[in-house]
Short mmCIF file of C-alpha atoms in Angstrom, two decimals:
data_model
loop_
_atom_site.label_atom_id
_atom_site.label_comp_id
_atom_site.label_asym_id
_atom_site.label_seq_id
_atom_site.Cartn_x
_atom_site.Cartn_y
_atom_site.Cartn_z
CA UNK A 11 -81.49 46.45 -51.16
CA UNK A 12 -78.93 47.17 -53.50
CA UNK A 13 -74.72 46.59 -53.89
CA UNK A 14 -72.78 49.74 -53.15
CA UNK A 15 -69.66 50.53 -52.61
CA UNK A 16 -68.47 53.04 -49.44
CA UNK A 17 -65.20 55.37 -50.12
CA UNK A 18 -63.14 53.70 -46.95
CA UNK A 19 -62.74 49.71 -47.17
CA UNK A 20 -61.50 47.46 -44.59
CA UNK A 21 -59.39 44.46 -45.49
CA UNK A 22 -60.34 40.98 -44.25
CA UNK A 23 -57.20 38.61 -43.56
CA UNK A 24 -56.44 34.98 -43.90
CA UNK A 25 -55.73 34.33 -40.44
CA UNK A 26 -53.14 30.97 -41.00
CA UNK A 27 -50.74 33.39 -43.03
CA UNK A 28 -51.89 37.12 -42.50
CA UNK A 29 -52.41 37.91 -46.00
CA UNK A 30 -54.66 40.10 -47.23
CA UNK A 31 -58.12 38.46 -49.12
CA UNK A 32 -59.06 41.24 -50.60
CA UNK A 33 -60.74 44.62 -49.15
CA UNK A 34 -65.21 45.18 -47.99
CA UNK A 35 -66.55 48.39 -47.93
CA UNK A 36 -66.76 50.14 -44.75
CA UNK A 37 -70.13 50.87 -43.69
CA UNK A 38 -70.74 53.67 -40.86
CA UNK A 39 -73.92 55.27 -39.36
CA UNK A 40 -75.26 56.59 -42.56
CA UNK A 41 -75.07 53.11 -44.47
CA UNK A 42 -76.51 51.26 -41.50
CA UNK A 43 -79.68 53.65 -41.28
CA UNK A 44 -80.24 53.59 -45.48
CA UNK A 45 -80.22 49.78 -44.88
CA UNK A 46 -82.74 49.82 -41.78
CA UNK A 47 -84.79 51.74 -44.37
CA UNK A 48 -84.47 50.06 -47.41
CA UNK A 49 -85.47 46.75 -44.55
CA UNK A 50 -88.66 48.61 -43.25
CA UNK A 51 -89.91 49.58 -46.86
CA UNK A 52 -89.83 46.34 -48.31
CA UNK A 53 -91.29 44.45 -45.31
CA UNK A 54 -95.09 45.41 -45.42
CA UNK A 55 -94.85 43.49 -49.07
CA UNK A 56 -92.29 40.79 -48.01
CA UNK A 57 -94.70 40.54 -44.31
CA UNK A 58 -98.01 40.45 -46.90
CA UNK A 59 -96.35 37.41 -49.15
CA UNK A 60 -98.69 34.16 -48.21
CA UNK A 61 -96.22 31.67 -46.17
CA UNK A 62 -96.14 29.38 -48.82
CA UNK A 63 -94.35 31.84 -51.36
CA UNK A 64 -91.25 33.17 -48.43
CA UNK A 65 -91.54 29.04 -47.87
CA UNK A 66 -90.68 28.21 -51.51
CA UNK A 67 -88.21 31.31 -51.56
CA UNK A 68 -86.42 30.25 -48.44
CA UNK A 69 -86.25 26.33 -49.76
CA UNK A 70 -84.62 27.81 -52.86
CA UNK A 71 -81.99 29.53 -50.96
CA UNK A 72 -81.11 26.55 -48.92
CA UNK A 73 -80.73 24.86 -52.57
CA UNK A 74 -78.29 27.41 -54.00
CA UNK A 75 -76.41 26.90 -50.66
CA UNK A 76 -76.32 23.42 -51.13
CA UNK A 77 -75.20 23.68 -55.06
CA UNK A 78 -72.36 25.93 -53.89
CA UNK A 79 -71.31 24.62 -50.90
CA UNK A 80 -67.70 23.91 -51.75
CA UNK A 81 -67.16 27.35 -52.52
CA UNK A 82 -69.15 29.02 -49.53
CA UNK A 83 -66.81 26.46 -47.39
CA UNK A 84 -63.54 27.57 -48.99
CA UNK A 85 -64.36 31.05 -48.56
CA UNK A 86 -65.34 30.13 -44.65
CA UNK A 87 -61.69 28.55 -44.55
CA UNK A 88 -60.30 31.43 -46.40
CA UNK A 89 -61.50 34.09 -43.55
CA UNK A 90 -62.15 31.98 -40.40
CA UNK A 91 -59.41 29.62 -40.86
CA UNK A 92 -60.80 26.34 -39.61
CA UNK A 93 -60.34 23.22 -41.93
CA UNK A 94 -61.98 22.84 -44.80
CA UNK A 95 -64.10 19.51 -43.67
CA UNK A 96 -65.29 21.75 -40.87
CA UNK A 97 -65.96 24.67 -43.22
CA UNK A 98 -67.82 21.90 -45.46
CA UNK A 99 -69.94 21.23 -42.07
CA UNK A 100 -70.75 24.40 -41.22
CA UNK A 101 -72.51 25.32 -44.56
CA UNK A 102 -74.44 21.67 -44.75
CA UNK A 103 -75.81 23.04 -41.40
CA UNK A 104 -76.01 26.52 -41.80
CA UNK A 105 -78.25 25.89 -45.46
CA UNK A 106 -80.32 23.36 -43.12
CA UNK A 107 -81.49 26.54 -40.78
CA UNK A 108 -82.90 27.40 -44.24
CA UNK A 109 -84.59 24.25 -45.05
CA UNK A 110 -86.30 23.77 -41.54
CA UNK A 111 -87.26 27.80 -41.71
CA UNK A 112 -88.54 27.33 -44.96
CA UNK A 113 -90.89 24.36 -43.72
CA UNK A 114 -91.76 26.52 -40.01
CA UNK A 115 -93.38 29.40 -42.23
CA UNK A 116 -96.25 27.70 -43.21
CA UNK A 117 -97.04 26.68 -39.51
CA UNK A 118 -97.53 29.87 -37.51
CA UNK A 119 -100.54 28.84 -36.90
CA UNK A 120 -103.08 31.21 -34.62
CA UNK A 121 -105.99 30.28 -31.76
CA UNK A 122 -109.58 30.47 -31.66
CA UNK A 123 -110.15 31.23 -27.91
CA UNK A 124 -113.70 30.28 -26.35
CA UNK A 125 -115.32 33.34 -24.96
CA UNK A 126 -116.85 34.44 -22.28
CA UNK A 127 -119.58 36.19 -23.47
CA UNK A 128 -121.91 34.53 -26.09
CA UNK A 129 -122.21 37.62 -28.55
CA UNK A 130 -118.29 37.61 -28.55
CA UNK A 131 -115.16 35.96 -30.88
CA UNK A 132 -112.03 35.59 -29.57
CA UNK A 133 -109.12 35.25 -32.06
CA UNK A 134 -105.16 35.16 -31.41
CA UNK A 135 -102.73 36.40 -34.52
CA UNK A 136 -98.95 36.10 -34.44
CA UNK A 137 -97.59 38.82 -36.99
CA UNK A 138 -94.37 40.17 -37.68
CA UNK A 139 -92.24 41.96 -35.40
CA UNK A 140 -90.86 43.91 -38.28
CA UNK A 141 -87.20 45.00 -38.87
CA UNK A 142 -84.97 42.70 -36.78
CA UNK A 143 -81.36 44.10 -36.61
CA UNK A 144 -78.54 40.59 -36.82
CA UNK A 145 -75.40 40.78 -35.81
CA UNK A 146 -73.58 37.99 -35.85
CA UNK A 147 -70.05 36.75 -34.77
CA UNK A 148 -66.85 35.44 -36.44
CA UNK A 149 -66.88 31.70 -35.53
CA UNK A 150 -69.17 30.47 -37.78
CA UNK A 151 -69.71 32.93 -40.12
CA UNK A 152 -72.47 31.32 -42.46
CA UNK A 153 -74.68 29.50 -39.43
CA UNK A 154 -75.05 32.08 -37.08
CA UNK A 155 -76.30 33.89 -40.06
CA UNK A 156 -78.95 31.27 -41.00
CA UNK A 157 -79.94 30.72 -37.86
CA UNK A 158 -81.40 33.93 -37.33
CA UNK A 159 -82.22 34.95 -40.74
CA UNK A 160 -83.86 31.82 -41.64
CA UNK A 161 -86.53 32.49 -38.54
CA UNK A 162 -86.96 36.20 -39.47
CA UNK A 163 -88.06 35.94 -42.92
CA UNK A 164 -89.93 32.69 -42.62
CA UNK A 165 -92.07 35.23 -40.11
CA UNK A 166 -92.47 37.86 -42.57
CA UNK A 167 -89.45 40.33 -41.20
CA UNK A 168 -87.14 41.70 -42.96
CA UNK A 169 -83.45 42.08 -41.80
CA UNK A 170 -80.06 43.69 -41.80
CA UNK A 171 -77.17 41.68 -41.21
CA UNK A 172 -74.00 43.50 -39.19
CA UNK A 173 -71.03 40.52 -39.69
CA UNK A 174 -67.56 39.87 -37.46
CA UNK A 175 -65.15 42.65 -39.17
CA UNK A 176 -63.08 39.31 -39.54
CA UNK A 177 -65.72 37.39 -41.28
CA UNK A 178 -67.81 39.19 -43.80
CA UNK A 179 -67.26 37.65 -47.42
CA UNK A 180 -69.99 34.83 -45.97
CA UNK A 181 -72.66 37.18 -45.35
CA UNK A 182 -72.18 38.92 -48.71
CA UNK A 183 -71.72 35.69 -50.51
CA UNK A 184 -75.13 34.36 -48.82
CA UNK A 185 -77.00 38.08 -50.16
CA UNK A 186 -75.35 36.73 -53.59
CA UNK A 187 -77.36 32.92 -53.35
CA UNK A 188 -80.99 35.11 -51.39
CA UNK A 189 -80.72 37.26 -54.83
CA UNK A 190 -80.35 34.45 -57.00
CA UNK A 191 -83.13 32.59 -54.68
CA UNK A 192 -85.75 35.70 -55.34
CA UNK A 193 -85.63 37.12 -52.13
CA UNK A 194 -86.97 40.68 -52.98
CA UNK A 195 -84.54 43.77 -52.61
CA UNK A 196 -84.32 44.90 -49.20
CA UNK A 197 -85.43 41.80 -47.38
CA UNK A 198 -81.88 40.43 -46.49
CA UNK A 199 -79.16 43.47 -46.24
CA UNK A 200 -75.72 43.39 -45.50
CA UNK A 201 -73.74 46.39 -43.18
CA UNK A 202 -70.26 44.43 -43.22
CA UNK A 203 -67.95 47.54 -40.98
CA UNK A 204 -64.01 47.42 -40.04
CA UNK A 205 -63.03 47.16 -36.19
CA UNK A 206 -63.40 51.25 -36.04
CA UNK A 207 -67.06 51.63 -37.44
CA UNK A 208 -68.72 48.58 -35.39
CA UNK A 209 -69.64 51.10 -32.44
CA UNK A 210 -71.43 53.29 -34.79
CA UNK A 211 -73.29 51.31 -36.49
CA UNK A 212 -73.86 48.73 -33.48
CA UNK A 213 -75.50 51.96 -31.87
CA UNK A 214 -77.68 52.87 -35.08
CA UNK A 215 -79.12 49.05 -35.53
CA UNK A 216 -80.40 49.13 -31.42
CA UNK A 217 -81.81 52.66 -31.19
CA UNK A 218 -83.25 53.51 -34.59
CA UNK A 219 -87.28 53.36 -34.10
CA UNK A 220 -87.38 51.34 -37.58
CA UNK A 221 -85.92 48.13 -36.09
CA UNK A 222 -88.04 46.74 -33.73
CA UNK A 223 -85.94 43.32 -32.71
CA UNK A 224 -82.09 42.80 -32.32
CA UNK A 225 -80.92 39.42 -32.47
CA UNK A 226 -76.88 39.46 -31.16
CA UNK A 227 -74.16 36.34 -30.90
CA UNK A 228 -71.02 37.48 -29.36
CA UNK A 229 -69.92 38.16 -25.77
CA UNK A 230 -71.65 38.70 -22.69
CA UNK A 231 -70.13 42.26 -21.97
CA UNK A 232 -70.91 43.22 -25.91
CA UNK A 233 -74.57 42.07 -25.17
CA UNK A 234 -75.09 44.17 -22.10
CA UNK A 235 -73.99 47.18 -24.23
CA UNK A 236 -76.89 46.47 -26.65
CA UNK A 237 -78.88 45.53 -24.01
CA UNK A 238 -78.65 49.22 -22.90
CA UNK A 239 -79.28 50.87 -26.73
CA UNK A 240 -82.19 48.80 -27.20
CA UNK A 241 -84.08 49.40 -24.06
CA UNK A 242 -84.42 53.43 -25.17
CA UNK A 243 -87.26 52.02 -27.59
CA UNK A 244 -88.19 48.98 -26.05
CA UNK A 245 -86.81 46.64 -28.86
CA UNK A 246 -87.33 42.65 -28.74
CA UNK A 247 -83.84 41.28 -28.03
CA UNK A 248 -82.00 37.76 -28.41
CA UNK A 249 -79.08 37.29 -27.02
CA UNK A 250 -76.83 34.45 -27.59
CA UNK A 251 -73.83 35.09 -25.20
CA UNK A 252 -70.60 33.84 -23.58
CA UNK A 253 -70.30 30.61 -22.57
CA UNK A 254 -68.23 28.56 -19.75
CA UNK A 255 -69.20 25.06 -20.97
CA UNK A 256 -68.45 22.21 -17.67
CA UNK A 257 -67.35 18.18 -19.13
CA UNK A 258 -68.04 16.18 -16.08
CA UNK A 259 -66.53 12.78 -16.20
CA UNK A 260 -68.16 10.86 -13.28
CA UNK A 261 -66.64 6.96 -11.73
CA UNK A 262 -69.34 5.23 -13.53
CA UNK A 263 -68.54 6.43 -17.19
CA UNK A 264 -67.64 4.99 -20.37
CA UNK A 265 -63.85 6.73 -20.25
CA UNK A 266 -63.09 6.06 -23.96
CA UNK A 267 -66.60 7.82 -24.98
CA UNK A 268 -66.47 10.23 -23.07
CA UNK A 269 -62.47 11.08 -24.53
CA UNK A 270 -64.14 10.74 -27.85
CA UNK A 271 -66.84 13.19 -26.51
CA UNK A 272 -64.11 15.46 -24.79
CA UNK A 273 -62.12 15.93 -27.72
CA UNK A 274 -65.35 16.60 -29.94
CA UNK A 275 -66.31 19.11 -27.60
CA UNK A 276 -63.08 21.00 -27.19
CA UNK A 277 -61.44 21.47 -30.02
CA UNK A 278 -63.94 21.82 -32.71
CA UNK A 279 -62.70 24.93 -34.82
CA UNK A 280 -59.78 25.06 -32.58
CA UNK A 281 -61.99 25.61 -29.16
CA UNK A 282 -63.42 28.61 -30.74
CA UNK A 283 -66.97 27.54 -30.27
CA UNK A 284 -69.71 28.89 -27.60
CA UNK A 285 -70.51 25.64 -26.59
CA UNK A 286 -67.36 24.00 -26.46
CA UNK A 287 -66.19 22.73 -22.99
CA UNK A 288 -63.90 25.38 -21.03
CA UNK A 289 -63.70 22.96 -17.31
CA UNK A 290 -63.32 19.33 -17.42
CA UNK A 291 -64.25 17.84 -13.87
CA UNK A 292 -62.88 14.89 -13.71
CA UNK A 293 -63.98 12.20 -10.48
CA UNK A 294 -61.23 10.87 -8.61
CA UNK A 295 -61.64 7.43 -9.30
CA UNK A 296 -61.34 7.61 -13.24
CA UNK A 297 -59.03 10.88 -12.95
CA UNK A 298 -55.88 9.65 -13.89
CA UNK A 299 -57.04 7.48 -16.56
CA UNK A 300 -59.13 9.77 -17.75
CA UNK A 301 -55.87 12.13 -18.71
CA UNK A 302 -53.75 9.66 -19.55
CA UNK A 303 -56.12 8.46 -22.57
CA UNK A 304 -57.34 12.13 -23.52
CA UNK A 305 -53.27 13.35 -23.89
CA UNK A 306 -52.77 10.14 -26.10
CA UNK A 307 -55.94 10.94 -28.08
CA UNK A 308 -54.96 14.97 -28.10
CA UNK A 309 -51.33 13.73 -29.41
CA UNK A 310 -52.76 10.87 -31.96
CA UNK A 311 -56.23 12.47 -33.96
CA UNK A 312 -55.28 16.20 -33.55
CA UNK A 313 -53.50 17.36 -36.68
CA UNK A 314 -52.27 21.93 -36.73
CA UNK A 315 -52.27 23.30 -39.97
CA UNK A 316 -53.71 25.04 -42.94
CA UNK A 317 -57.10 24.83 -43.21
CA UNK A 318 -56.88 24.06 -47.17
CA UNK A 319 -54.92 20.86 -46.24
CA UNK A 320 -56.29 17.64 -45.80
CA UNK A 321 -54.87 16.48 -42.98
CA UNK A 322 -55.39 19.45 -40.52
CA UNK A 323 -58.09 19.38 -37.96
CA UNK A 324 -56.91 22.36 -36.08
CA UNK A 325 -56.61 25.28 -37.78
CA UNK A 326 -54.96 28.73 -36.59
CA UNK A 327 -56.96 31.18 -33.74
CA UNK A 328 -58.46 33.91 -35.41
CA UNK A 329 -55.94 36.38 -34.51
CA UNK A 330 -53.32 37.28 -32.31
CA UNK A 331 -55.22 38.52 -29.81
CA UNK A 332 -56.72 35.03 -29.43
CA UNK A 333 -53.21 33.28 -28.74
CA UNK A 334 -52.55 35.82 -26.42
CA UNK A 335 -55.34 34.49 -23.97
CA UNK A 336 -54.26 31.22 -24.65
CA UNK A 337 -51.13 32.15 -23.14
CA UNK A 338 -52.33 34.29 -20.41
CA UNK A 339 -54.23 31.05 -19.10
CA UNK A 340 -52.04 28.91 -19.32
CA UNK A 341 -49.47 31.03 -17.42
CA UNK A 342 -51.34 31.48 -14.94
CA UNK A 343 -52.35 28.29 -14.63
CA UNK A 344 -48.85 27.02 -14.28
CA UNK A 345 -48.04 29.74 -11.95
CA UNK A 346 -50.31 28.45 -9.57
CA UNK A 347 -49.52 24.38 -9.65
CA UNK A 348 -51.08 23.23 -13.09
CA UNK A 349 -49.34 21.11 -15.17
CA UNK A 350 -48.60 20.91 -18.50
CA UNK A 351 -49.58 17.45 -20.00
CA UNK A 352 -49.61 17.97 -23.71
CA UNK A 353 -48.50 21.09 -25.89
CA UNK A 354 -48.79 24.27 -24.21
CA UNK A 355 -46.93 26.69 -26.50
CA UNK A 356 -47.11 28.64 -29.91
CA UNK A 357 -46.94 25.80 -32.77
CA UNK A 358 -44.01 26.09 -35.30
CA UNK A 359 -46.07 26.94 -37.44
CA UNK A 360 -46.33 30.44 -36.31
CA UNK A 361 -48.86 32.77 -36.66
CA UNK A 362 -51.87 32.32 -35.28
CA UNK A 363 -51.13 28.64 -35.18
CA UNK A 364 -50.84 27.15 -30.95
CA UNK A 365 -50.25 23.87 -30.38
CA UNK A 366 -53.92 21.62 -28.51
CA UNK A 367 -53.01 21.88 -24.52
CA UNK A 368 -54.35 19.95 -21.71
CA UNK A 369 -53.02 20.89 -18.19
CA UNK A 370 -53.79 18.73 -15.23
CA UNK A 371 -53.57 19.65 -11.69
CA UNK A 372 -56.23 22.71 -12.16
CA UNK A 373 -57.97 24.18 -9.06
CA UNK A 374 -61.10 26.77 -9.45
CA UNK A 375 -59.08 29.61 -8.58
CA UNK A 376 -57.03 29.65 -11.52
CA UNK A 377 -58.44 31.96 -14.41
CA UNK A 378 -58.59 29.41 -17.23
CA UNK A 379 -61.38 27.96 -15.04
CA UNK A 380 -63.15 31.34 -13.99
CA UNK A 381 -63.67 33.00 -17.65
CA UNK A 382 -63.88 31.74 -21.39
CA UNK A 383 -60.58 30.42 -22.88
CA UNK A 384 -61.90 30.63 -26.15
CA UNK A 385 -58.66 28.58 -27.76
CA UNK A 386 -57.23 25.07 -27.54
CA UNK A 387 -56.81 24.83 -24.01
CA UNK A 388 -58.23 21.50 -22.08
CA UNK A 389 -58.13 22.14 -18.17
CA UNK A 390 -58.59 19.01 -15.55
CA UNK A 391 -59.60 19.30 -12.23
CA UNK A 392 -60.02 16.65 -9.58
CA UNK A 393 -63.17 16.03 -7.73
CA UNK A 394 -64.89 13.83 -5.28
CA UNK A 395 -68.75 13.67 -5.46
CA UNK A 396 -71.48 14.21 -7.34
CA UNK A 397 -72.93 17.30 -5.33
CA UNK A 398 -69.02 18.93 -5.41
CA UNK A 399 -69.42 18.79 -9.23
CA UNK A 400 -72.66 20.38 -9.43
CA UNK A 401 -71.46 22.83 -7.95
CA UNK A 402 -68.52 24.08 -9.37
CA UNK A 403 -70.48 23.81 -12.90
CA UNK A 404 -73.04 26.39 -11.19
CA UNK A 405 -70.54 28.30 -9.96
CA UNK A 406 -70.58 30.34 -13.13
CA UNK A 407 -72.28 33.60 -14.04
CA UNK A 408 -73.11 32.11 -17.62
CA UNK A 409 -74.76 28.52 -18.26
CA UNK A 410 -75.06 28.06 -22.16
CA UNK A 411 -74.24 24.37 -22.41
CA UNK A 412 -72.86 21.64 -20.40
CA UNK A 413 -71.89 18.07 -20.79
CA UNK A 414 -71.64 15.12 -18.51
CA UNK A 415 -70.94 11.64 -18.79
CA UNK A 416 -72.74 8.83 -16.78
CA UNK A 417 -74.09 5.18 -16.98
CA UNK A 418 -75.87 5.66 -13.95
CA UNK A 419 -79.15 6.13 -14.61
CA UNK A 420 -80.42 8.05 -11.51
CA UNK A 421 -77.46 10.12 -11.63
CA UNK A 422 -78.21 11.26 -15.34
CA UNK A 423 -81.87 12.23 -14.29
CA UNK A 424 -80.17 14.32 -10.68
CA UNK A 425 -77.52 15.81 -12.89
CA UNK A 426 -79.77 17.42 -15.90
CA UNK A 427 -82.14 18.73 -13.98
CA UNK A 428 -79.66 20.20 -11.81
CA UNK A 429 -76.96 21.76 -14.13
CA UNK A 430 -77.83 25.77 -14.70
CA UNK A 431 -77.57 25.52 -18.31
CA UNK A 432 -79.87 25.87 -21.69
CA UNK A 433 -78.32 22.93 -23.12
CA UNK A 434 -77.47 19.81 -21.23
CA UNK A 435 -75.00 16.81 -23.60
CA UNK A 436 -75.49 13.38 -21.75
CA UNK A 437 -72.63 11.22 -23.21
CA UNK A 438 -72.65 13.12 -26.49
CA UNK A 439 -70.07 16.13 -26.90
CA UNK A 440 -71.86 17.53 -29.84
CA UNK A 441 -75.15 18.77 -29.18
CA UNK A 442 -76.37 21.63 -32.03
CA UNK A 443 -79.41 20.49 -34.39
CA UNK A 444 -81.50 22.41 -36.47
CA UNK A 445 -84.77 20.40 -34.47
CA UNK A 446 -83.21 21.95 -31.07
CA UNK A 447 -83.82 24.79 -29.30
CA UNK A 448 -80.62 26.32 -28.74
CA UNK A 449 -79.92 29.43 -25.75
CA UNK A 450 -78.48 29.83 -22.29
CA UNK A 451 -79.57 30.63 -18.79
CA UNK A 452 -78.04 33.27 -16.40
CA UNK A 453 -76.05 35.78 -18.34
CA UNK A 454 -75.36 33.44 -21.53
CA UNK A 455 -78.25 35.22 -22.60
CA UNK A 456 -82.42 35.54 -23.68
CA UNK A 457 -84.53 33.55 -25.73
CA UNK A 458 -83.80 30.73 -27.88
CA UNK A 459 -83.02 29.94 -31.21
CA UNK A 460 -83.61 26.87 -34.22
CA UNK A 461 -86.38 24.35 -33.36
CA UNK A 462 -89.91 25.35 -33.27
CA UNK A 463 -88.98 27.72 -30.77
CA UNK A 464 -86.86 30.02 -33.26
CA UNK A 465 -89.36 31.79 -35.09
CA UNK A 466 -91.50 32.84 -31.86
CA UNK A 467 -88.41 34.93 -31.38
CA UNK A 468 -89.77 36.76 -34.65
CA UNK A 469 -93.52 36.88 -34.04
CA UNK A 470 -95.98 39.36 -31.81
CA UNK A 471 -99.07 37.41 -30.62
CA UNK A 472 -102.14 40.09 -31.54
CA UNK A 473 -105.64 39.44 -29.43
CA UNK A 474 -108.34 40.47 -31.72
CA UNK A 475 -111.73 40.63 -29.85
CA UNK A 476 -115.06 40.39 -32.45
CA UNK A 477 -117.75 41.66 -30.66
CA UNK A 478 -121.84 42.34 -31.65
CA UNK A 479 -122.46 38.90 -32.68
#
């Protein structure tokens, strides 16, 4: 509810040269549970507000974003490292979680129920939920925010945001704009932690009794850890996890759309997106041409460097743990009979900087195609029909999104239905909108998020039963 300052501060690092941004305070246990409090006292009046005042506070918010988003982007740039027109991107659709939010709270609407007894009235409210605990990831800093947020208080809760250690000069710049926009003190708080602390006050957000919903993006194995904390109080969870994205390129596609689509979908923010593609399936009769045209496009639009310059459209990883795995993969992949088409190395640039890869040759056995890549790393494999397709796509443990590209119409309508994800891309290799409900199947996670759908994530349905009529 307030700005304080914590004696321990964490520093937060441009990741294209290492250098220090400047330092956060710390937050532990004890700062996490004041802001869970300071949350819980001022939602009964933030929860009492009629929709149309959080709705005009909320639209303001999305304005201030919107007036400042050339600074909010160069500060995304500044800690995330992706380039700027991306940055730019990210905060046109991160204010725009705002703006549809803004227009949702003023349609939870109820149900009058017909009864079964005639001296009886049957209503149905949808209240609340109450403190929602947010903890978001480093990837896009500002949206996965917004997303959330932007559902809670449109529903009358009241939150605390836990950022990426990495990333956390977005969250506090966006409790800068929800001050300016009149969002009352303790409505939207912010518990940015180093590396050391996140355990703690991870812990504190899914057990305390005052939060009653946790709303996580991040890994799988992360979300089955507060999967376990919140289930001691029986919390409402979303969970937004790992992904293992499948690009299926059948015979009968457009192959020039669907490299357009394939390079959209991979190396957006340097592959460092849950939904972009981590197995390309290629079918046998397009195979070769498929690669051929997707190294030349790889070689031709993709530009390393600096976020800040105007030219780059691949930014460094966010760390050096993240080229690591990059390298790991591709090892192994190699190891095993993959070959290196394109790149495949650390760029010159150093750093975190590695050069957009695409290996061909790939067989399901090799680990780039069994877990996440997470980095700039484009593996092909070979296939013959439709139904061998499916299946390796299913053959994950996760099914967030999936794309596939198609001009056969039967085959898109088999395909869709069949593909064990939340999110299905049907020649198109972006797929997020505010209007869409975005989530995953499997273990990519529970419930759903944006859309309509978001702010049920927020709401308890109450059955109130009139009787004596």
């Amino acid at each position: 509810g307030r700005w304080v300052e914590t004696a321990a501060a964490f520093p937060v690092q441009d990741p294209a040269s290492g250098e220090e941004l400047g330092r956060v305070s710390d937050c532990g246990a004890v700062e996490a549970r004041a802001a869970v409090r300071a949350a819980h006292e001022a939602g009964a009046a933030w929860g009492r507000l009629p929709a149309k005042e959080r709705s005009a506070r909320l639209r303001r918010w999305y304005e201030l974003m919107m007036e400042n988003k050339e600074e909010l982007a160069r500060i995304i740039t500044a800690e995330n490292g992706k380039p700027l027109k991306e940055a730019q991107g990210e905060i046109v659709y991160s204010a725009s979680f705002l703006e549809w939010f803004a227009e949702e709270a003023r349609r939870i609407y109820g149900d009058v129920i017909p009864a079964s007894a005639k001296d009886r009235r049957v209503l149905v409210l949808k209240q609340p939920v109450g403190v929602a605990a947010i903890i978001t990831p480093w990837n896009f800093p500002s949206a996965m925010i917004t997303r959330k947020v932007g559902a809670a208080l449109a529903a009358g809760c009241t939150v605390v945001v836990k950022p990426a250690e990495d990333t956390p000069l977005s969250a506090l710049a966006l409790g800068e704009l929800a001050n300016q926009a009149g969002i009352p003190a303790g409505v939207y708080n912010v518990v940015p932690c180093s590396r050391q602390q996140t355990a703690a006050v991870g812990e504190v957000l899914c057990t305390d009794p005052l939060v009653s919903k946790v709303s996580f993006t991040g890994s799988t194995a992360t979300g089955k850890i507060l999967l376990k904390h919140a289930a001691g109080t029986v919390k409402r969870v979303s969970m937004e996890l790992g992904g293992h994205a499948p690009f299926i390129v059948f015979d009968s596609a457009n192959v020039d759309r669907a490299v357009t689509g394939a390079l959209a979908s991979k190396y957006r923010n340097s592959g460092q997106t849950c939904v972009c593609t981590n197995r390309f399936l290629v079918q046998k009769g397009i195979h070769d041409e498929f690669v051929k045209k997707f190294a030349k496009a790889i070689e031709k639009e993709l530009h390393v460097g600096n976020g800040f310059d105007a030219k780059t459209t691949q930014g460094p990883l966010i760390n050096e743990k993240a080229v690591e795995k990059v390298e790991k993969h591709i090892k192994d992949a190699v190891s095993q009979g993959a070959s290196i088409v394109t790149g495949g190395k650390r760029h010159s640039l150093g750093k975190n900087f590695f050069e957009p890869t695409l290996l061909a040759n790939v067989t399901t056995k090799m680990l780039c195609t069994q877990e996440e890549t997470f980095g700039p790393l484009a593996p092909v494999i070979r296939f013959e029909t439709e139904a061998e397709a499916v299946a390796i796509a299913n053959a994950a443990n996760v099914g967030l999104a999936g794309y596939f590209y198609s001009q056969d119409p039967a085959q898109i309508w088999r395909v869709a239905e069949q593909l064990e994800v939340g999110m299905v891309g049907v020649n198109e290799g972006i797929i997020s909108s505010v209007e869409c409900p975005f989530g995953g199947v499997k273990e990519s996670g529970l419930g759903r998020e944006g859309s309509k759908y978001g702010i049920d994530e927020y709401l308890e349905i109450k059955y109130v039963c009139i009787g004596g009529l």
